Amino acid sequence: MRREEPGLVVLPPRLAGVEAVRVTGDTRLWSGVSTRYGVTVVYAGAFDFWYRGRAWTQAAGMLKLKEPGEVHRDLRVHAPVTAQSMTLEAPWVEGAARELGLRAPPHLPALSEGQGHAEALALHAALRDPGSDALALQGLLAGMLAALLGAGTHAPVEASPRTRRAALRARDLLHESVVEGVSLDALAAASGLGRFHLLRTFRQELGLTPHAYLTHLRISRARELLARGVSAARVALEVGLYDQSQLHRHFVRIVGTSPGAYARAVRGTSTSPKKDAGRAAHPRR
């Protein structure tokens, strides 16, 4: 992360057309003209701001939304603010609206206390995580936009042989892309469906999002490699994960134990109690 000044961090670019900034304990009053769509999550603190001809108050648990061409001006900070803001180029949002069959350009409320909040939190967290790959970020962005525009990606679609075949084509591409990964756009192209239609169809047909499905494939491959004696650090790289800590997190969640414990169990080895006792007695060795 590139630190601009105390309390403000510009996150590295992870998605084309999306920028993110995080402030911590901020008490400054900001103002400006929006040239993009904006989605801000407040984690702590509260402040008043002027927007669309009136004053608003934003506190933790609320989304602050902005549209291009509109003026925002902070009025008062009630308590130091910790927040993360992302801005999206207009084609991202307007293209999403068209794909979802909505009118474009879409109109967003100034504040949202429920709709899209969970999705925005998930995307903001993923933007801070260097292990988040393109498919994860694109899927989360699509889910957030669908929620904000009132057309969730979990909404059921009409099942048909065509949609089933489309989901299976996307599934097959995931199996071919375990190590290198794949983008949501590539999956959509392979399936013959739009991104949002694919997300709904894939989840309905296979029970997981495309990214969750890919993660399960990676952990399945990791189990095979660990059983052969490959180190966890090497396994993480060979299954397309960012590092060993990301492997550990996903492995525990999916398998129920750590990679090291799994490797020892499946290979019939264990740590010697005597060695364990020695380590406990001499923690600095």
CSV table of C-alpha atoms in Angstrom, one decimal:
chain,number,residue,atom,x,y,z
A,1,MET,CA,0.0,0.0,0.0
A,2,ARG,CA,1.3,3.5,-0.8
A,3,ARG,CA,0.9,5.8,2.2
A,4,GLU,CA,0.0,9.3,1.1
A,5,GLU,CA,-0.2,11.1,4.5
A,6,PRO,CA,-1.0,10.1,8.1
A,7,GLY,CA,-4.4,8.4,8.3
A,8,LEU,CA,-4.9,8.0,4.6
A,9,VAL,CA,-3.9,5.0,2.4
A,10,VAL,CA,-4.4,4.6,-1.3
A,11,LEU,CA,-4.9,0.9,-2.0
A,12,PRO,CA,-3.0,-0.7,-4.9
A,13,PRO,CA,-5.2,-1.0,-8.0
A,14,ARG,CA,-6.8,-4.4,-8.2
A,15,LEU,CA,-9.6,-4.0,-10.7
A,16,ALA,CA,-9.5,-1.9,-13.9
A,17,GLY,CA,-11.8,1.1,-13.4
A,18,VAL,CA,-12.0,0.8,-9.6
A,19,GLU,CA,-9.9,2.8,-7.1
A,20,ALA,CA,-10.0,2.6,-3.3
A,21,VAL,CA,-8.8,4.8,-0.4
A,22,ARG,CA,-8.9,4.1,3.3
A,23,VAL,CA,-8.9,6.7,6.1
A,24,THR,CA,-8.3,6.0,9.8
A,25,GLY,CA,-9.3,8.3,12.6
A,26,ASP,CA,-9.9,11.1,10.1
A,27,THR,CA,-11.3,14.4,11.3
A,28,ARG,CA,-10.8,16.5,8.1
A,29,LEU,CA,-13.7,18.0,6.2
A,30,TRP,CA,-13.6,17.0,2.5
A,31,SER,CA,-15.4,18.4,-0.5
A,32,GLY,CA,-15.4,17.8,-4.2
A,33,VAL,CA,-17.2,17.0,-7.4
A,34,SER,CA,-17.8,13.3,-8.2
A,35,THR,CA,-16.6,12.2,-11.6
A,36,ARG,CA,-17.3,8.5,-10.9
A,37,TYR,CA,-19.8,6.5,-8.9
A,38,GLY,CA,-18.7,6.1,-5.3
A,39,VAL,CA,-19.4,3.6,-2.5
A,40,THR,CA,-18.1,4.4,1.0
A,41,VAL,CA,-18.3,2.1,4.0
A,42,VAL,CA,-17.9,3.7,7.5
A,43,TYR,CA,-16.4,1.3,10.1
A,44,ALA,CA,-16.3,3.8,13.0
A,45,GLY,CA,-17.1,7.5,13.6
A,46,ALA,CA,-19.8,9.7,12.2
A,47,PHE,CA,-20.1,12.9,10.2
A,48,ASP,CA,-22.5,15.3,8.5
A,49,PHE,CA,-22.3,16.1,4.8
A,50,TRP,CA,-24.2,18.2,2.2
A,51,TYR,CA,-25.3,16.3,-0.9
A,52,ARG,CA,-28.2,16.8,-3.3
A,53,GLY,CA,-29.4,20.0,-1.7
A,54,ARG,CA,-29.6,18.9,1.9
A,55,ALA,CA,-27.6,17.7,4.9
A,56,TRP,CA,-27.2,14.0,5.8
A,57,THR,CA,-25.5,12.1,8.6
A,58,GLN,CA,-23.5,9.0,8.0
A,59,ALA,CA,-22.4,6.7,10.8
A,60,ALA,CA,-21.0,3.1,11.0
A,61,GLY,CA,-23.2,0.5,9.4
A,62,MET,CA,-24.3,2.8,6.5
A,63,LEU,CA,-23.2,3.0,2.9
A,64,LYS,CA,-22.6,6.5,1.3
A,65,LEU,CA,-23.3,6.4,-2.4
A,66,LYS,CA,-22.3,9.1,-5.0
A,67,GLU,CA,-23.1,9.6,-8.7
A,68,PRO,CA,-21.0,11.3,-11.3
A,69,GLY,CA,-21.4,15.1,-11.7
A,70,GLU,CA,-22.7,15.7,-8.1
A,71,VAL,CA,-21.1,17.8,-5.4
A,72,HIS,CA,-20.3,16.5,-1.9
A,73,ARG,CA,-19.2,18.7,1.0
A,74,ASP,CA,-18.5,17.6,4.6
A,75,LEU,CA,-20.1,19.8,7.2
A,76,ARG,CA,-19.1,18.4,10.6
A,77,VAL,CA,-17.3,15.4,12.1
A,78,HIS,CA,-19.0,14.0,15.2
A,79,ALA,CA,-16.3,11.4,15.9
A,80,PRO,CA,-13.0,10.5,14.1
A,81,VAL,CA,-13.9,8.5,11.0
A,82,THR,CA,-12.5,5.2,9.8
A,83,ALA,CA,-13.8,4.4,6.4
A,84,GLN,CA,-13.0,3.0,3.0
A,85,SER,CA,-14.2,4.5,-0.3
A,86,MET,CA,-14.1,3.1,-3.7
A,87,THR,CA,-14.9,4.9,-7.0
A,88,LEU,CA,-16.1,3.1,-10.1
A,89,GLU,CA,-15.9,4.4,-13.7
A,90,ALA,CA,-19.4,5.0,-15.1
A,91,PRO,CA,-19.3,2.2,-17.7
A,92,TRP,CA,-19.0,-0.4,-14.8
A,93,VAL,CA,-22.3,0.7,-13.3
A,94,GLU,CA,-24.1,1.6,-16.4
A,95,GLY,CA,-23.1,-1.7,-18.1
A,96,ALA,CA,-24.3,-3.6,-15.0
A,97,ALA,CA,-27.6,-1.9,-15.2
A,98,ARG,CA,-28.1,-2.8,-18.9
A,99,GLU,CA,-27.1,-6.4,-18.2
A,100,LEU,CA,-29.6,-6.6,-15.4
A,101,GLY,CA,-32.3,-5.2,-17.7
A,102,LEU,CA,-32.6,-1.9,-15.8
A,103,ARG,CA,-32.6,1.6,-17.1
A,104,ALA,CA,-29.3,3.3,-17.6
A,105,PRO,CA,-27.8,5.4,-16.2
A,106,PRO,CA,-29.0,4.1,-12.8
A,107,HIS,CA,-30.0,6.3,-9.9
A,108,LEU,CA,-28.5,5.4,-6.5
A,109,PRO,CA,-29.7,6.8,-3.1
A,110,ALA,CA,-27.4,9.0,-1.1
A,111,LEU,CA,-27.3,6.6,1.9
A,112,SER,CA,-28.2,2.9,2.2
A,113,GLU,CA,-28.5,1.1,5.6
A,114,GLY,CA,-29.3,-2.3,4.2
A,115,GLN,CA,-29.4,-2.9,0.5
A,116,GLY,CA,-25.9,-3.7,-0.8
A,117,HIS,CA,-24.2,-3.2,2.6
A,118,ALA,CA,-23.0,-6.8,3.1
A,119,GLU,CA,-21.8,-7.0,-0.5
A,120,ALA,CA,-19.9,-3.7,-0.2
A,121,LEU,CA,-18.2,-4.8,3.0
A,122,ALA,CA,-17.1,-8.0,1.3
A,123,LEU,CA,-15.7,-6.2,-1.7
A,124,HIS,CA,-13.9,-3.6,0.4
A,125,ALA,CA,-12.3,-6.3,2.5
A,126,ALA,CA,-11.2,-8.2,-0.7
A,127,LEU,CA,-9.6,-5.0,-2.1
A,128,ARG,CA,-7.4,-4.9,1.0
A,129,ASP,CA,-6.4,-8.6,0.7
A,130,PRO,CA,-3.5,-9.1,-1.7
A,131,GLY,CA,-4.5,-12.7,-2.1
A,132,SER,CA,-7.9,-11.8,-3.8
A,133,ASP,CA,-7.7,-12.8,-7.4
A,134,ALA,CA,-9.5,-11.3,-10.4
A,135,LEU,CA,-12.4,-13.8,-10.3
A,136,ALA,CA,-13.0,-13.1,-6.6
A,137,LEU,CA,-12.9,-9.3,-7.1
A,138,GLN,CA,-15.1,-9.3,-10.2
A,139,GLY,CA,-17.6,-11.6,-8.7
A,140,LEU,CA,-17.9,-9.5,-5.5
A,141,LEU,CA,-18.1,-6.3,-7.6
A,142,ALA,CA,-20.9,-7.8,-9.7
A,143,GLY,CA,-22.7,-8.9,-6.5
A,144,MET,CA,-22.5,-5.5,-5.0
A,145,LEU,CA,-23.7,-3.7,-8.1
A,146,ALA,CA,-26.6,-6.2,-8.5
A,147,ALA,CA,-27.6,-5.6,-4.8
A,148,LEU,CA,-27.3,-1.8,-5.1
A,149,LEU,CA,-29.4,-1.8,-8.3
A,150,GLY,CA,-32.0,-4.0,-6.7
A,151,ALA,CA,-31.3,-7.2,-8.7
A,152,GLY,CA,-29.4,-9.7,-6.6
A,153,THR,CA,-27.2,-12.3,-8.2
A,154,HIS,CA,-28.8,-15.0,-6.0
A,155,ALA,CA,-32.2,-14.5,-7.6
A,156,PRO,CA,-33.4,-17.7,-9.2
A,157,VAL,CA,-33.3,-18.1,-13.0
A,158,GLU,CA,-35.5,-20.3,-15.1
A,159,ALA,CA,-33.7,-23.7,-15.4
A,160,SER,CA,-33.4,-25.1,-18.9
A,161,PRO,CA,-31.0,-27.4,-20.8
A,162,ARG,CA,-29.4,-24.3,-22.2
A,163,THR,CA,-28.6,-22.7,-18.9
A,164,ARG,CA,-27.4,-26.0,-17.5
A,165,ARG,CA,-25.0,-26.4,-20.5
A,166,ALA,CA,-23.8,-22.8,-20.0
A,167,ALA,CA,-23.0,-23.5,-16.3
A,168,LEU,CA,-21.1,-26.7,-17.2
A,169,ARG,CA,-19.1,-24.9,-19.8
A,170,ALA,CA,-18.0,-22.4,-17.2
A,171,ARG,CA,-17.3,-25.2,-14.8
A,172,ASP,CA,-15.1,-27.0,-17.3
A,173,LEU,CA,-13.1,-23.7,-17.8
A,174,LEU,CA,-12.6,-23.5,-14.0
A,175,HIS,CA,-11.2,-27.1,-14.0
A,176,GLU,CA,-8.8,-26.0,-16.8
A,177,SER,CA,-7.7,-22.9,-14.9
A,178,VAL,CA,-6.9,-24.1,-11.4
A,179,VAL,CA,-3.4,-22.7,-11.2
A,180,GLU,CA,-3.5,-19.6,-13.4
A,181,GLY,CA,-7.1,-18.6,-12.5
A,182,VAL,CA,-9.6,-17.1,-14.8
A,183,SER,CA,-11.6,-13.9,-15.0
A,184,LEU,CA,-15.4,-13.5,-14.7
A,185,ASP,CA,-15.5,-12.1,-18.3
A,186,ALA,CA,-13.7,-15.2,-19.6
A,187,LEU,CA,-16.2,-17.5,-17.8
A,188,ALA,CA,-19.1,-15.4,-19.2
A,189,ALA,CA,-17.7,-15.7,-22.7
A,190,ALA,CA,-17.2,-19.4,-22.4
A,191,SER,CA,-20.7,-19.9,-21.1
A,192,GLY,CA,-22.4,-17.7,-23.6
A,193,LEU,CA,-24.2,-15.8,-20.8
A,194,GLY,CA,-23.8,-12.3,-19.4
A,195,ARG,CA,-21.8,-11.9,-16.2
A,196,PHE,CA,-24.8,-11.5,-13.9
A,197,HIS,CA,-26.8,-14.2,-15.6
A,198,LEU,CA,-23.8,-16.5,-15.3
A,199,LEU,CA,-23.4,-15.8,-11.6
A,200,ARG,CA,-27.0,-16.6,-10.9
A,201,THR,CA,-27.1,-19.7,-13.2
A,202,PHE,CA,-23.8,-21.1,-11.9
A,203,ARG,CA,-24.9,-20.8,-8.2
A,204,GLN,CA,-28.3,-22.3,-9.0
A,205,GLU,CA,-26.9,-25.2,-11.0
A,206,LEU,CA,-23.8,-26.0,-9.0
A,207,GLY,CA,-24.5,-24.6,-5.5
A,208,LEU,CA,-21.5,-22.3,-5.3
A,209,THR,CA,-20.2,-19.1,-6.8
A,210,PRO,CA,-17.6,-19.6,-9.5
A,211,HIS,CA,-14.8,-18.4,-7.2
A,212,ALA,CA,-15.9,-20.6,-4.4
A,213,TYR,CA,-15.9,-23.6,-6.8
A,214,LEU,CA,-12.4,-22.7,-8.0
A,215,THR,CA,-11.2,-22.5,-4.4
A,216,HIS,CA,-12.6,-26.0,-3.7
A,217,LEU,CA,-10.7,-27.3,-6.7
A,218,ARG,CA,-7.5,-25.7,-5.5
A,219,ILE,CA,-7.9,-27.2,-2.0
A,220,SER,CA,-8.6,-30.6,-3.5
A,221,ARG,CA,-5.4,-30.4,-5.5
A,222,ALA,CA,-3.6,-29.2,-2.4
A,223,ARG,CA,-4.6,-32.3,-0.5
A,224,GLU,CA,-3.1,-34.5,-3.2
A,225,LEU,CA,0.2,-32.6,-3.1
A,226,LEU,CA,0.4,-32.6,0.7
A,227,ALA,CA,-0.2,-36.3,0.7
A,228,ARG,CA,2.8,-36.7,-1.6
A,229,GLY,CA,5.0,-34.8,0.8
A,230,VAL,CA,5.2,-31.4,-1.0
A,231,SER,CA,5.7,-28.5,1.5
A,232,ALA,CA,2.7,-26.2,2.3
A,233,ALA,CA,4.6,-23.2,0.9
A,234,ARG,CA,5.2,-25.0,-2.4
A,235,VAL,CA,1.7,-26.3,-2.5
A,236,ALA,CA,0.2,-22.8,-2.2
A,237,LEU,CA,2.1,-21.7,-5.3
A,238,GLU,CA,1.3,-24.9,-7.3
A,239,VAL,CA,-2.4,-24.6,-6.8
A,240,GLY,CA,-2.6,-20.9,-7.7
A,241,LEU,CA,-3.0,-19.4,-4.2
A,242,TYR,CA,-1.2,-16.2,-3.1
A,243,ASP,CA,0.8,-17.6,-0.3
A,244,GLN,CA,0.9,-20.2,2.5
A,245,SER,CA,-1.3,-18.1,4.8
A,246,GLN,CA,-4.0,-18.1,2.2
A,247,LEU,CA,-3.7,-21.8,1.7
A,248,HIS,CA,-4.0,-22.3,5.5
A,249,ARG,CA,-7.1,-20.1,5.7
A,250,HIS,CA,-9.0,-21.9,2.9
A,251,PHE,CA,-7.8,-25.3,3.9
A,252,VAL,CA,-9.0,-25.0,7.5
A,253,ARG,CA,-12.4,-23.6,6.3
A,254,ILE,CA,-12.9,-26.4,3.7
A,255,VAL,CA,-11.1,-29.5,5.2
A,256,GLY,CA,-11.5,-28.6,8.9
A,257,THR,CA,-7.8,-28.9,9.8
A,258,SER,CA,-4.5,-27.2,8.9
A,259,PRO,CA,-2.4,-28.3,5.9
A,260,GLY,CA,0.4,-29.5,8.3
A,261,ALA,CA,-2.0,-31.6,10.4
A,262,TYR,CA,-3.6,-33.0,7.3
A,263,ALA,CA,-0.2,-33.9,5.8
A,264,ARG,CA,1.0,-35.7,9.0
A,265,ALA,CA,-2.3,-37.6,9.3
A,266,VAL,CA,-2.5,-38.8,5.7
A,267,ARG,CA,1.2,-39.8,5.7
A,268,GLY,CA,0.9,-41.6,9.0
A,269,THR,CA,3.4,-39.4,10.8
A,270,SER,CA,3.2,-37.3,13.9
A,271,THR,CA,5.4,-35.0,15.9
A,272,SER,CA,7.3,-36.8,18.7
A,273,PRO,CA,5.9,-36.0,22.2
A,274,LYS,CA,9.5,-35.8,23.4
A,275,LYS,CA,10.4,-33.2,20.8
A,276,ASP,CA,7.2,-31.3,21.7
A,277,ALA,CA,8.2,-31.3,25.4
A,278,GLY,CA,11.7,-30.1,24.5
A,279,ARG,CA,10.3,-27.2,22.4
A,280,ALA,CA,8.0,-26.2,25.2
A,281,ALA,CA,10.9,-26.2,27.7
A,282,HIS,CA,13.1,-24.2,25.3
A,283,PRO,CA,10.8,-21.9,23.3
A,284,ARG,CA,13.7,-19.9,21.8
A,285,ARG,CA,15.6,-22.8,20.3
